[in-house]
Coordinates of C-alpha atoms in Angstrom, one line a residue:
Chain A
M238 CA -29.1 16.5 8.7
V239 CA -32.6 18.0 9.7
K240 CA -33.8 17.3 13.7
W241 CA -36.4 14.7 13.0
Y242 CA -39.7 15.8 14.7
P243 CA -42.5 13.5 16.1
T244 CA -45.9 14.0 14.0
E245 CA -48.1 14.7 16.8
D246 CA -45.9 16.6 20.1
V247 CA -45.2 14.2 22.8
Q248 CA -44.7 15.7 26.2
K249 CA -41.4 15.0 27.7
V250 CA -42.5 11.8 30.3
R251 CA -40.6 14.1 33.7
V252 CA -39.6 11.7 36.9
K253 CA -40.8 13.4 39.3
R254 CA -38.2 13.1 42.5
A255 CA -39.1 13.0 46.2
N256 CA -37.9 15.4 47.8
K257 CA -34.4 15.8 50.2
P258 CA -35.3 16.9 54.3
A259 CA -33.8 20.0 53.9
R260 CA -29.9 19.5 55.5
L261 CA -29.6 21.3 58.6
R262 CA -27.6 24.2 58.3
G263 CA -25.7 25.9 60.9
G264 CA -24.9 22.6 63.6
V265 CA -28.2 23.2 64.1
S266 CA -28.5 20.3 67.1
P267 CA -31.4 20.8 69.9
G268 CA -30.9 23.1 72.7
Q269 CA -29.4 25.9 70.7
I270 CA -30.6 29.2 70.8
L271 CA -31.6 30.8 67.0
I272 CA -32.5 34.1 65.7
L273 CA -36.0 34.5 64.0
L274 CA -35.2 37.0 61.2
A275 CA -38.8 37.2 60.0
G276 CA -42.8 37.4 61.0
K277 CA -44.0 39.1 64.2
H278 CA -41.1 37.3 66.3
Q279 CA -38.5 39.2 63.7
G280 CA -35.2 39.2 66.2
K281 CA -37.1 36.7 69.4
R282 CA -33.4 34.3 70.7
V283 CA -35.8 31.1 70.8
A284 CA -34.9 28.2 71.6
F285 CA -34.5 24.9 68.9
L286 CA -36.9 21.8 69.1
K287 CA -36.0 19.6 66.4
Q288 CA -36.4 19.6 62.8
L289 CA -40.1 18.1 61.5
E290 CA -40.4 15.9 58.8
S291 CA -41.0 18.6 56.4
G292 CA -38.3 20.3 56.8
L293 CA -39.1 23.0 59.1
L294 CA -38.2 23.6 62.9
L295 CA -39.3 23.9 66.0
V296 CA -38.7 26.5 68.5
T297 CA -41.0 27.4 71.5
G298 CA -40.0 30.3 72.8
P299 CA -40.4 29.0 76.1
Y300 CA -43.8 30.5 75.6
K301 CA -43.4 32.3 79.2
L302 CA -40.7 33.8 78.7
N303 CA -39.9 36.0 75.5
G304 CA -43.5 34.8 74.4
V305 CA -43.2 32.8 71.5
P306 CA -45.1 29.4 71.5
L307 CA -44.7 25.9 69.8
K308 CA -44.0 27.6 66.6
R309 CA -42.9 26.4 62.9
V310 CA -40.4 28.6 61.4
P311 CA -37.8 27.5 57.5
Q312 CA -34.4 27.5 58.6
A313 CA -33.9 30.3 56.0
Y314 CA -35.5 32.8 58.5
T315 CA -33.4 32.2 61.2
V316 CA -29.6 32.9 62.1
P317 CA -28.3 30.2 65.1
T318 CA -25.9 30.8 67.8
S319 CA -23.6 29.2 69.4
T320 CA -24.9 29.1 73.0
K321 CA -26.9 26.1 73.7
I322 CA -29.4 24.9 76.4
D323 CA -30.7 22.1 78.5
I324 CA -33.6 20.6 76.4
S325 CA -33.4 16.9 77.6
G326 CA -36.2 17.4 80.2
S327 CA -38.8 18.1 77.5
D328 CA -40.9 15.7 75.6
F329 CA -42.4 17.2 72.6
S330 CA -42.1 14.0 70.5
K331 CA -46.1 14.6 70.3
V332 CA -45.9 18.0 68.0
T333 CA -45.1 16.7 64.7
D334 CA -46.8 18.2 61.9
A335 CA -49.9 17.5 62.1
Y336 CA -50.2 19.4 65.5
F337 CA -50.8 22.9 63.3
A338 CA -52.5 21.7 61.0
K339 CA -55.9 23.4 60.5
E340 CA -59.0 22.5 61.5
K341 CA -60.9 22.5 58.3
E342 CA -64.8 24.6 59.0
N343 CA -67.4 22.9 57.4
T344 CA -68.9 25.9 56.0
K345 CA -71.2 25.5 52.9
K346 CA -70.5 28.0 50.5
T347 CA -73.6 30.0 50.0
E348 CA -74.2 33.4 48.7
E349 CA -76.0 34.0 52.7
A350 CA -72.7 32.5 54.5
F351 CA -70.8 34.2 52.0
F352 CA -72.5 38.0 53.7
A353 CA -73.4 36.4 56.7
P354 CA -70.7 38.4 59.2
K355 CA -68.3 36.5 60.2
K356 CA -67.9 34.2 63.5
E357 CA -65.7 34.9 65.6
K358 CA -62.0 33.1 65.9
K359 CA -61.6 30.2 67.8
P360 CA -59.9 30.1 71.4
F361 CA -56.6 28.5 71.2
S362 CA -57.6 25.2 72.3
D363 CA -56.7 24.3 75.3
A364 CA -55.4 20.9 75.0
K365 CA -52.3 23.1 73.3
K366 CA -52.4 25.9 76.1
A367 CA -52.0 22.2 78.0
M368 CA -48.6 21.4 75.4
Q369 CA -47.4 23.7 75.5
K370 CA -46.4 24.1 78.9
S371 CA -45.4 20.9 79.5
V372 CA -42.6 21.5 76.0
D373 CA -42.0 24.8 78.4
A374 CA -41.6 23.4 82.1
G375 CA -39.3 20.7 80.8
I376 CA -36.9 23.5 79.8
V377 CA -37.2 26.9 82.3
N378 CA -35.8 25.5 85.2
K379 CA -33.3 23.8 84.0
V380 CA -32.2 27.3 83.0
A381 CA -30.5 27.9 85.5
D382 CA -28.5 31.4 84.7
P383 CA -30.8 34.2 85.6
V384 CA -28.9 35.5 82.4
V385 CA -29.6 33.1 79.6
K386 CA -32.9 33.6 80.8
K387 CA -32.8 37.3 80.5
Y388 CA -31.1 36.7 76.9
L389 CA -34.3 35.1 75.7
K390 CA -36.1 37.6 77.2
T391 CA -33.8 39.6 75.1
K392 CA -34.7 40.9 71.4
F393 CA -31.6 40.5 69.3
R394 CA -31.3 44.4 67.6
L395 CA -28.6 45.9 64.7
R396 CA -26.6 49.2 66.6
N397 CA -24.2 51.6 65.3
G398 CA -21.0 49.4 64.3
M399 CA -22.8 46.0 64.2
F400 CA -22.8 44.7 61.0
P401 CA -24.5 41.5 60.3
H402 CA -21.0 39.6 58.1
T403 CA -19.1 40.9 60.7
L404 CA -21.0 39.6 64.0
K405 CA -20.2 36.4 65.2
F406 CA -23.0 34.6 67.2
Chain B
M137 CA 9.4 65.9 67.9
A138 CA 11.7 65.3 69.5
H139 CA 9.1 61.9 71.2
A140 CA 8.0 60.8 67.4
R141 CA 8.8 57.5 66.6
F142 CA 11.5 57.5 63.0
V143 CA 11.7 54.7 60.6
E144 CA 15.4 53.2 61.7
I145 CA 17.2 50.4 61.0
G146 CA 16.3 48.4 64.1
R147 CA 12.9 49.5 64.9
V148 CA 10.2 47.5 65.2
A149 CA 6.8 47.7 63.3
Y150 CA 3.4 46.3 64.4
V151 CA 2.0 44.8 60.0
N152 CA -1.7 46.4 59.4
F153 CA -2.3 45.3 56.5
G154 CA -1.5 42.6 53.7
P155 CA -0.7 39.3 54.1
E156 CA 1.7 39.8 57.4
K157 CA -1.7 41.5 58.6
G158 CA -1.4 41.9 62.3
K159 CA 2.4 40.7 62.7
L160 CA 5.6 42.8 64.2
C161 CA 8.9 43.0 62.3
V162 CA 11.9 44.5 61.9
I163 CA 13.3 47.4 59.7
V164 CA 16.4 45.8 58.6
D165 CA 17.3 49.0 55.6
V166 CA 14.9 51.7 54.2
V167 CA 14.9 51.1 49.6
D168 CA 13.0 55.0 49.2
N169 CA 10.8 57.2 50.8
K170 CA 8.2 55.1 50.3
R171 CA 9.8 51.4 51.4
A172 CA 11.9 49.3 53.8
L173 CA 13.3 46.0 53.7
V174 CA 11.3 44.4 57.0
D175 CA 11.9 41.1 58.9
G176 CA 10.9 37.8 61.3
P177 CA 12.0 35.5 60.7
S178 CA 10.8 34.9 65.1
T179 CA 7.1 36.5 63.5
G180 CA 6.6 34.7 60.3
V181 CA 7.7 37.5 58.5
A182 CA 9.6 36.4 54.9
R183 CA 12.2 38.8 54.3
Q184 CA 10.1 41.8 52.2
Q185 CA 9.9 45.0 50.8
M186 CA 7.4 46.3 52.7
P187 CA 5.5 49.5 51.9
F188 CA 5.0 52.5 54.9
S189 CA 1.7 52.7 54.8
R190 CA 1.1 49.2 55.7
I191 CA 3.1 49.2 58.5
S192 CA 2.1 50.9 62.0
L193 CA 5.9 51.9 64.3
T194 CA 6.3 50.4 67.5
E195 CA 8.7 52.0 70.5
I196 CA 10.7 49.3 69.6
V197 CA 14.0 49.2 68.9
L198 CA 16.6 46.7 68.3
P199 CA 19.9 47.0 68.4
V200 CA 20.1 45.2 65.1
K201 CA 22.5 46.6 62.1
R202 CA 22.1 47.1 58.6
N203 CA 21.0 43.9 56.3
Q204 CA 22.2 41.9 59.4
K205 CA 21.7 37.9 58.7
S206 CA 18.0 36.7 59.3
S207 CA 18.7 34.4 61.5
N208 CA 21.0 37.1 63.7
V209 CA 18.1 39.3 63.5
A210 CA 15.9 37.0 65.1
K211 CA 18.2 36.2 67.9
I212 CA 19.3 39.4 68.6
F213 CA 14.2 39.5 68.3
D214 CA 14.2 36.5 70.9
S215 CA 16.1 37.6 73.2
H216 CA 15.0 41.5 73.4
E217 CA 11.7 39.5 74.2
V218 CA 10.0 41.6 71.7
V219 CA 6.5 39.7 72.3
K220 CA 6.5 39.9 75.8
K221 CA 6.9 43.7 75.4
W222 CA 4.2 44.9 72.5
N223 CA 1.8 42.6 74.1
A224 CA 1.6 44.3 76.9
S225 CA 2.1 48.1 75.8
T226 CA -1.0 50.0 74.8
A227 CA -0.7 49.5 71.8
G228 CA -0.7 45.5 71.4
K229 CA -3.8 45.3 74.2
H230 CA -5.6 47.3 72.2
I231 CA -5.0 45.2 69.2
E232 CA -6.1 42.1 71.3
H233 CA -8.4 44.4 73.4
S234 CA -10.2 44.8 69.7
L235 CA -10.0 41.2 67.5
R236 CA -11.4 39.5 71.6
R237 CA -15.3 42.0 70.4
A238 CA -14.9 41.1 66.8
N239 CA -14.7 37.1 67.9
L240 CA -18.1 38.0 70.8
T241 CA -20.7 35.3 69.7
D242 CA -24.5 36.6 70.6
F243 CA -24.6 35.7 74.2
E244 CA -21.3 37.2 75.2
R245 CA -22.3 41.1 73.3
F246 CA -25.6 40.3 75.0
K247 CA -23.5 40.0 78.7
L248 CA -21.2 43.0 77.3
M249 CA -24.2 45.6 76.7
V250 CA -25.8 44.2 80.3
A251 CA -22.2 45.4 81.9
Q252 CA -22.0 48.4 80.1
K253 CA -25.5 49.2 81.1
K254 CA -25.2 48.5 84.9
K255 CA -21.6 50.1 84.4
S256 CA -23.2 53.4 83.2
L257 CA -26.3 53.1 85.7
A258 CA -23.9 53.3 88.5
L259 CA -21.8 55.3 86.8
K260 CA -24.4 58.6 86.1
K261 CA -25.9 57.5 90.2
E262 CA -22.7 59.0 91.7
L263 CA -22.5 62.1 88.7
K264 CA -26.2 62.5 90.0
K265 CA -24.8 63.1 93.4
V266 CA -21.8 65.6 92.5
A267 CA -24.3 66.9 90.2
V268 CA -23.6 71.7 90.6
K269 CA -27.6 72.0 90.6
H270 CA -29.1 74.8 89.4

């Protein structure tokens, strides 16, 4: 039998399912130390705070130790280690996806505006600096062992004879 | 030749490769120039033929008879405390250390690196004192 086709092409209606939030892989829990794999902070060891609604992980250096600020990181770009630090003393409940939204600039798209010399970058907001300080204070104070502090300061590096598929983290 | 380890009945061997990797066994008979009949009832190695390429001979030789029954091999093995001797030997310790090194976590590896740096710094300092000045 020949297949029946409608006269006019009918668009197949696809039901869009709501995306489930990404699963936390590797048994990662708050306070765990992760190694960042990409970006400016490649190789740095950071403290995992929580998973945001978008599925991204919220991490912080802490900033004083390794220069990594409060940052969103996709899970795929991290390697979880088995070390954990105490982050119960820090309050980061106010940090959500909205915290990282870019500020909208009201520039009219005119010819003059296009050719005008670029404005200087806006300085890092004081509110965000304060938030960073308050979140980090609760973490850094609880790290008693200077070796752990040094561990967070040092970047992860592969050396001769180190093969990632055989390494245990 | 005087200190060589020979394949002989009763020679304890360490399995390097295959499903029995990491276990000790006793050579109970020789099949041909490439295979031995090994048995390790106390260490979980079933009586089987084993190519010599898979095993390393240890220093320990047991008074086992050719094709001796598994249960009797086990008695001799246990009475000579082979596992204890093996763990105390240099080869046994070396294997234990390499296993430990393979299972280090990232933090442990970091601590090891710090300790090695400290050691080499101390060593260099001492060497400098003793070094001949050109």
